[in-house]
């Protein structure tokens, strides 16, 4: 491929490296993408593993359920704030410094997590984890966009979400099984040790792409970087389709994350499920997301519509969440189906990124995506913290039913955002 062809696929700041030209879609590209995806899977396992280890942390550190919920929300809020900057920072500085630093931060966070003895330590661990993790998902998407042909960007991004969700589905039962053999502190130290290995691999192999001759691999950012980021974010926020897509995706993924990270297993345990079965049910929700995330854009293209697949996915997700919370008796088989359905229909949140990307100019796609992803975690923070403030220390199923009504209501708000979303001429978009 000519240098002109390469320029179509790479940001102009990433040009030539003194280490030599690197092939688009070649073996090095796949190695870097695998490492970036492994980073996402690893940090998702730590993140969703909080649902499994939080009862142990609560007991060991003598915390209340409100403090456990606030710690979970601290992670999501910090993640959301840093998320607004991560995409633009990657555009300006590249993967080599930032992703390695991000992996190192998550590693430090895992060790802090293992050393939790009080509420303050837990909060610090969550904040450090969140700052590093905020570069994970968007960083893997960035690698897919820079190291592979433009036409494969959507596929590579969808695969990252699928692997991350699948990893979460597998990790939770494995974490639960591990806790019968080792302590939760030893488990988190093992996560941290893996992070040390990952940092070494990132230092050794992760590079920035180099499509053109005669310039440094990453050009120095011009002007005030943060001023430019705020300007781009303001422009993206001024587009009402971006705002509606952020509300829609935030409602869907925020409810999914609240169920998958905290409330799912707690609710099932209150219904009388064993710890092992509750963990399996939560893992099924993540498995559903692994299935739903990559196919929603296929359905959207077939229907020649963005809003209606998103709307119906949100409707079914709200119904599944409401049934899990309010059905008087949930048989084991029905619980398995409902939890899988929550994740499956949460895959509709991926259309929020698609809608936002199609609503803005090319140079604002990163900012628009950051807004959508940031909203996802802001909503998740609200849905993990607010209910915990109103729950007693020993909640019953009735206590959960009186409090968790917020989850389906928020998803219904997402339905409304999807319903009033103006439809773009998708036939032209799909044909392009």
XYZ file of C-alpha atoms in Angstrom:
432
model
C 0.000 0.000 0.000
C 1.282 3.506 -0.865
C 2.004 6.198 1.702
C -1.075 8.022 0.421
C -3.178 4.981 1.211
C -1.687 4.795 4.667
C -2.528 8.414 5.291
C -6.207 7.584 4.826
C -6.044 5.170 7.720
C -3.877 6.981 10.248
C -3.983 10.233 12.134
C -1.602 12.697 10.571
C 0.368 13.002 13.822
C 1.567 9.387 13.543
C 4.021 9.333 10.711
C 7.474 7.794 10.550
C 9.442 6.014 13.222
C 13.244 5.776 13.145
C 12.750 2.088 13.935
C 11.329 1.538 10.444
C 7.979 1.314 8.720
C 5.337 -0.856 10.387
C 2.828 -2.753 8.293
C -0.896 -2.042 8.621
C -2.668 -5.226 9.677
C 0.625 -7.120 9.932
C 1.937 -9.356 12.686
C 3.072 -6.420 14.831
C -0.368 -4.832 14.492
C -2.030 -8.022 15.716
C 0.428 -8.381 18.606
C -0.236 -4.832 19.818
C -4.017 -5.248 19.391
C -3.937 -8.533 21.347
C -1.991 -6.869 24.171
C -4.399 -3.914 24.245
C -7.392 -6.272 24.263
C -5.780 -8.392 26.985
C -5.433 -5.205 29.034
C -9.175 -4.565 28.654
C -10.110 -8.154 29.549
C -7.845 -8.044 32.616
C -9.162 -4.734 33.926
C -12.778 -5.767 33.229
C -12.145 -8.915 35.286
C -10.902 -6.767 38.178
C -13.798 -4.353 37.755
C -16.571 -6.945 37.577
C -14.848 -9.122 40.168
C -15.830 -6.443 42.678
C -19.313 -8.005 42.664
C -17.784 -11.261 43.922
C -15.185 -10.017 46.412
C -17.133 -7.055 47.838
C -18.879 -9.168 50.525
C -15.451 -10.420 51.675
C -14.033 -6.890 51.681
C -17.104 -5.658 53.558
C -16.558 -8.266 56.283
C -12.755 -7.982 56.514
C -12.676 -4.172 56.583
C -15.852 -3.863 58.704
C -17.655 -1.713 56.121
C -21.353 -1.076 55.542
C -23.183 -1.904 52.327
C -23.530 1.847 51.743
C -19.734 2.207 51.831
C -19.340 -0.730 49.430
C -21.778 0.930 47.024
C -20.078 4.328 47.347
C -16.700 2.755 46.608
C -18.111 1.182 43.449
C -19.568 4.519 42.370
C -16.278 6.325 43.098
C -14.645 4.087 40.499
C -17.289 4.794 37.868
C -17.323 8.559 38.461
C -13.525 8.864 38.334
C -13.510 6.684 35.231
C -16.141 8.898 33.609
C -14.238 12.134 34.287
C -10.885 10.863 32.976
C -12.648 9.161 30.062
C -13.536 12.571 28.595
C -9.807 13.248 28.117
C -8.365 9.819 27.297
C -9.293 9.623 23.614
C -7.935 13.062 22.780
C -4.758 12.408 24.773
C -4.190 9.198 22.812
C -4.635 11.129 19.560
C -1.953 13.563 20.648
C 0.592 11.379 22.453
C 0.042 7.864 21.102
C -0.246 4.429 22.664
C 3.367 3.808 23.661
C 3.566 6.139 26.638
C -0.078 6.329 27.647
C -1.192 2.691 27.532
C 1.928 1.527 29.384
C 1.295 4.120 32.104
C -2.360 3.065 32.219
C -1.465 -0.604 32.743
C 0.953 0.412 35.499
C -1.770 2.429 37.266
C -4.228 -0.482 37.185
C -1.471 -2.728 38.555
C -0.820 -0.347 41.455
C -4.580 -0.135 42.022
C -4.840 -3.926 42.242
C -2.146 -4.059 44.933
C -3.851 -1.225 46.851
C -7.110 -3.108 46.485
C -5.491 -6.192 48.041
C -4.317 -4.101 50.995
C -7.756 -2.694 51.839
C -8.206 -2.370 55.603
C -10.627 0.570 55.752
C -12.944 2.693 53.626
C -10.245 5.253 52.771
C -7.883 2.613 51.371
C -10.683 1.144 49.276
C -11.561 4.548 47.813
C -7.912 5.285 46.907
C -7.592 1.867 45.249
C -10.761 2.454 43.236
C -9.607 5.903 42.079
C -6.175 4.669 40.928
C -7.804 1.725 39.150
C -10.288 4.046 37.447
C -7.658 6.461 36.112
C -5.680 3.638 34.509
C -8.739 1.744 33.298
C -10.191 4.808 31.557
C -7.552 4.363 28.834
C -8.279 0.639 28.354
C -11.375 0.334 26.182
C -10.801 3.510 24.195
C -7.109 2.591 23.873
C -7.913 -0.804 22.373
C -10.320 0.891 19.972
C -7.631 3.412 19.100
C -5.165 0.604 18.327
C -7.728 -1.024 16.041
C -8.228 2.271 14.209
C -4.543 3.088 13.809
C -3.019 -0.329 13.095
C -5.716 -1.720 10.793
C -7.488 -0.559 7.650
C -10.266 1.966 8.275
C -12.929 -0.430 6.999
C -12.085 -2.865 9.811
C -12.327 -0.316 12.634
C -15.912 -1.195 13.631
C -15.195 -4.923 13.573
C -12.071 -4.554 15.719
C -13.913 -2.354 18.236
C -16.801 -4.820 18.426
C -14.370 -7.678 19.037
C -12.797 -5.770 21.934
C -16.213 -5.404 23.603
C -17.010 -9.066 22.969
C -13.741 -10.313 24.461
C -14.085 -7.967 27.445
C -17.635 -9.116 28.173
C -16.760 -12.765 27.616
C -13.797 -12.358 29.942
C -16.080 -10.894 32.596
C -18.538 -13.765 32.191
C -15.771 -16.319 32.690
C -13.893 -14.370 35.366
C -16.703 -14.135 37.896
C -17.241 -17.908 38.363
C -13.456 -18.421 38.366
C -13.022 -15.735 41.016
C -15.787 -17.311 43.103
C -14.120 -20.727 42.810
C -10.714 -19.256 43.662
C -12.057 -17.750 46.883
C -12.698 -21.251 48.204
C -8.956 -21.951 47.913
C -7.231 -18.596 48.535
C -8.154 -15.379 50.306
C -9.492 -12.356 48.441
C -6.239 -10.515 49.275
C -4.151 -13.266 47.645
C -6.441 -13.215 44.616
C -5.969 -9.484 44.113
C -2.205 -9.802 44.584
C -2.300 -12.372 41.745
C -4.132 -9.818 39.574
C -1.427 -7.275 40.428
C 1.359 -9.732 39.607
C -0.190 -10.330 36.184
C -0.249 -6.553 35.737
C 3.504 -6.374 36.343
C 4.010 -8.904 33.528
C 1.671 -6.910 31.285
C 3.600 -3.686 31.942
C 6.816 -5.408 30.848
C 5.148 -6.688 27.660
C 3.801 -3.207 26.855
C 7.242 -1.650 27.333
C 8.790 -4.288 25.058
C 6.259 -4.433 22.226
C 3.734 -1.571 22.119
C 4.672 1.107 19.602
C 2.969 3.867 17.646
C 2.187 3.297 13.951
C 4.350 4.975 11.317
C 2.684 5.599 7.952
C 4.829 8.348 6.394
C 8.505 9.141 5.901
C 10.352 12.135 7.217
C 8.571 12.976 10.487
C 8.714 11.761 14.081
C 6.386 8.937 15.118
C 4.236 11.287 17.178
C 4.281 14.999 16.514
C 4.457 17.278 19.546
C 1.007 18.661 20.376
C 0.608 22.260 19.296
C -0.911 24.879 21.597
C -2.791 24.238 24.800
C -3.715 20.548 24.681
C -6.393 20.719 27.359
C -7.834 23.892 25.851
C -8.199 22.057 22.525
C -9.827 19.087 24.264
C -12.382 21.316 26.005
C -13.093 23.088 22.721
C -13.696 19.767 20.952
C -15.914 18.515 23.773
C -17.974 21.720 23.683
C -18.496 21.354 19.937
C -19.581 17.738 20.323
C -21.900 18.591 23.236
C -23.575 21.252 21.102
C -24.862 18.479 18.791
C -28.167 17.248 20.240
C -27.854 13.850 18.523
C -24.623 13.293 20.450
C -26.376 14.222 23.706
C -29.357 11.948 22.991
C -27.078 9.061 22.020
C -25.103 9.565 25.241
C -28.295 9.456 27.330
C -29.477 6.359 25.468
C -26.168 4.474 25.758
C -25.611 5.659 29.325
C -28.987 4.346 30.454
C -28.402 0.955 28.835
C -24.785 0.309 29.810
C -25.106 2.052 33.169
C -27.901 -0.314 34.212
C -25.961 -3.287 32.854
C -22.833 -2.331 34.790
C -24.812 -1.749 37.997
C -26.365 -5.214 37.654
C -23.152 -6.914 36.559
C -20.819 -5.315 39.095
C -22.921 -4.982 42.261
C -26.690 -5.481 42.389
C -27.089 -8.680 40.366
C -25.452 -11.078 42.804
C -26.750 -9.216 45.878
C -30.330 -9.381 44.589
C -30.085 -13.075 43.767
C -28.570 -13.878 47.155
C -31.487 -12.049 48.809
C -33.803 -14.324 46.815
C -32.068 -17.308 48.386
C -29.555 -18.171 45.679
C -26.195 -19.553 46.732
C -23.077 -17.444 46.183
C -21.990 -19.757 43.366
C -25.321 -19.598 41.527
C -25.578 -15.822 41.963
C -22.118 -15.474 40.426
C -23.081 -17.687 37.481
C -26.167 -15.555 36.887
C -24.107 -12.366 36.842
C -21.614 -13.993 34.490
C -24.503 -14.822 32.159
C -25.363 -11.136 31.933
C -21.832 -10.419 30.706
C -22.037 -13.339 28.310
C -25.237 -11.830 26.925
C -23.423 -8.534 26.361
C -20.619 -10.393 24.576
C -23.238 -11.738 22.157
C -25.315 -8.571 21.820
C -22.565 -5.997 21.324
C -21.192 -7.200 17.961
C -24.534 -8.058 16.333
C -26.467 -4.875 17.080
C -24.820 -2.901 14.276
C -25.506 -5.778 11.868
C -29.202 -5.627 12.770
C -29.121 -1.838 12.511
C -27.694 -1.985 8.994
C -30.250 -4.594 7.924
C -33.108 -2.470 9.259
C -31.557 0.693 7.764
C -32.188 2.334 11.118
C -30.251 3.300 14.223
C -33.025 4.480 16.531
C -35.439 1.540 16.297
C -32.986 -1.272 17.110
C -31.714 0.874 19.991
C -35.262 1.629 21.177
C -36.424 -2.002 21.197
C -33.199 -3.190 22.835
C -33.783 -0.696 25.651
C -37.440 -1.702 26.001
C -36.555 -5.388 26.369
C -33.663 -4.589 28.711
C -35.949 -2.551 31.003
C -38.501 -5.383 31.019
C -35.860 -7.999 31.894
C -34.467 -5.882 34.750
C -37.957 -5.220 36.126
C -38.804 -8.936 36.034
C -35.609 -9.881 37.869
C -36.387 -7.337 40.595
C -40.153 -7.684 40.986
C -41.223 -11.206 40.062
C -42.487 -12.810 43.305
C -40.638 -16.036 42.588
C -37.912 -16.510 40.002
C -37.162 -20.130 39.138
C -33.554 -21.007 38.407
C -34.231 -21.501 34.706
C -36.091 -18.198 34.390
C -33.302 -16.402 36.267
C -30.732 -17.755 33.816
C -32.763 -16.528 30.832
C -33.510 -13.101 32.336
C -29.927 -12.346 33.322
C -28.675 -13.358 29.872
C -31.367 -11.126 28.342
C -30.266 -8.108 30.397
C -26.784 -8.370 28.891
C -27.976 -9.294 25.406
C -30.201 -6.235 25.063
C -27.600 -4.019 26.744
C -25.597 -4.626 23.563
C -27.829 -1.937 22.069
C -25.721 0.684 23.832
C -23.076 0.218 21.116
C -25.406 2.070 18.738
C -24.851 5.150 20.884
C -21.246 5.259 19.671
C -22.365 4.703 16.077
C -24.990 7.476 16.204
C -22.622 9.943 17.855
C -19.867 9.188 15.337
C -22.218 9.760 12.405
C -23.553 12.989 13.912
C -20.276 14.948 13.944
C -17.385 15.841 11.660
C -14.525 13.364 11.433
C -12.203 15.374 13.685
C -14.778 15.267 16.502
C -15.472 11.527 16.488
C -13.063 10.894 19.373
C -14.651 13.612 21.503
C -18.168 12.391 20.686
C -17.222 8.828 21.611
C -15.653 10.051 24.857
C -18.893 11.832 25.758
C -20.924 8.670 25.149
C -18.548 6.457 27.132
C -18.312 9.027 29.916
C -22.104 9.125 30.239
C -22.162 5.325 30.444
C -20.048 5.387 33.578
C -21.669 8.463 35.128
C -25.034 6.693 34.976
C -23.451 3.508 36.321
C -22.064 5.533 39.239
C -25.512 6.897 40.039
C -27.117 3.452 39.821
C -24.560 1.878 42.151
C -24.402 4.655 44.763
C -27.933 6.034 45.099
C -29.709 2.728 45.924
C -27.014 1.842 48.464
C -27.819 5.002 50.443
C -31.339 3.741 51.144
C -30.600 0.087 51.903
C -30.306 -1.271 55.458
C -27.139 -3.078 56.529
C -28.900 -6.444 56.128
C -31.210 -5.887 53.150
C -34.018 -8.294 52.285
C -35.617 -8.879 48.895
C -38.274 -6.361 49.906
C -35.596 -3.748 50.645
C -34.075 -4.275 47.201
C -37.490 -4.033 45.524
C -38.202 -0.757 47.321
C -34.875 0.709 46.174
C -33.823 -0.754 42.816
C -36.812 0.651 40.909
C -34.318 3.317 39.762
C -32.665 0.846 37.353
C -35.624 0.111 35.036
C -36.770 3.752 35.266
C -33.405 4.992 33.992
C -33.518 2.491 31.113
C -37.005 3.787 30.224
C -35.510 7.302 30.069
C -33.030 5.853 27.576
C -35.987 4.496 25.585
C -37.414 8.003 25.382
C -34.069 9.404 24.204
C -33.963 6.751 21.455
C -37.584 7.444 20.501
C -37.061 11.172 19.950
C -33.746 10.613 18.157
C -34.031 11.934 14.575
C -33.217 9.219 12.065
C -30.351 9.908 9.693
C -30.434 8.801 6.041
C -28.923 5.469 6.909
C -29.161 4.013 3.429
C -26.397 6.400 2.390
C -24.340 5.644 5.519
C -24.559 1.862 5.020
C -23.814 2.142 1.310
C -20.732 4.199 2.122
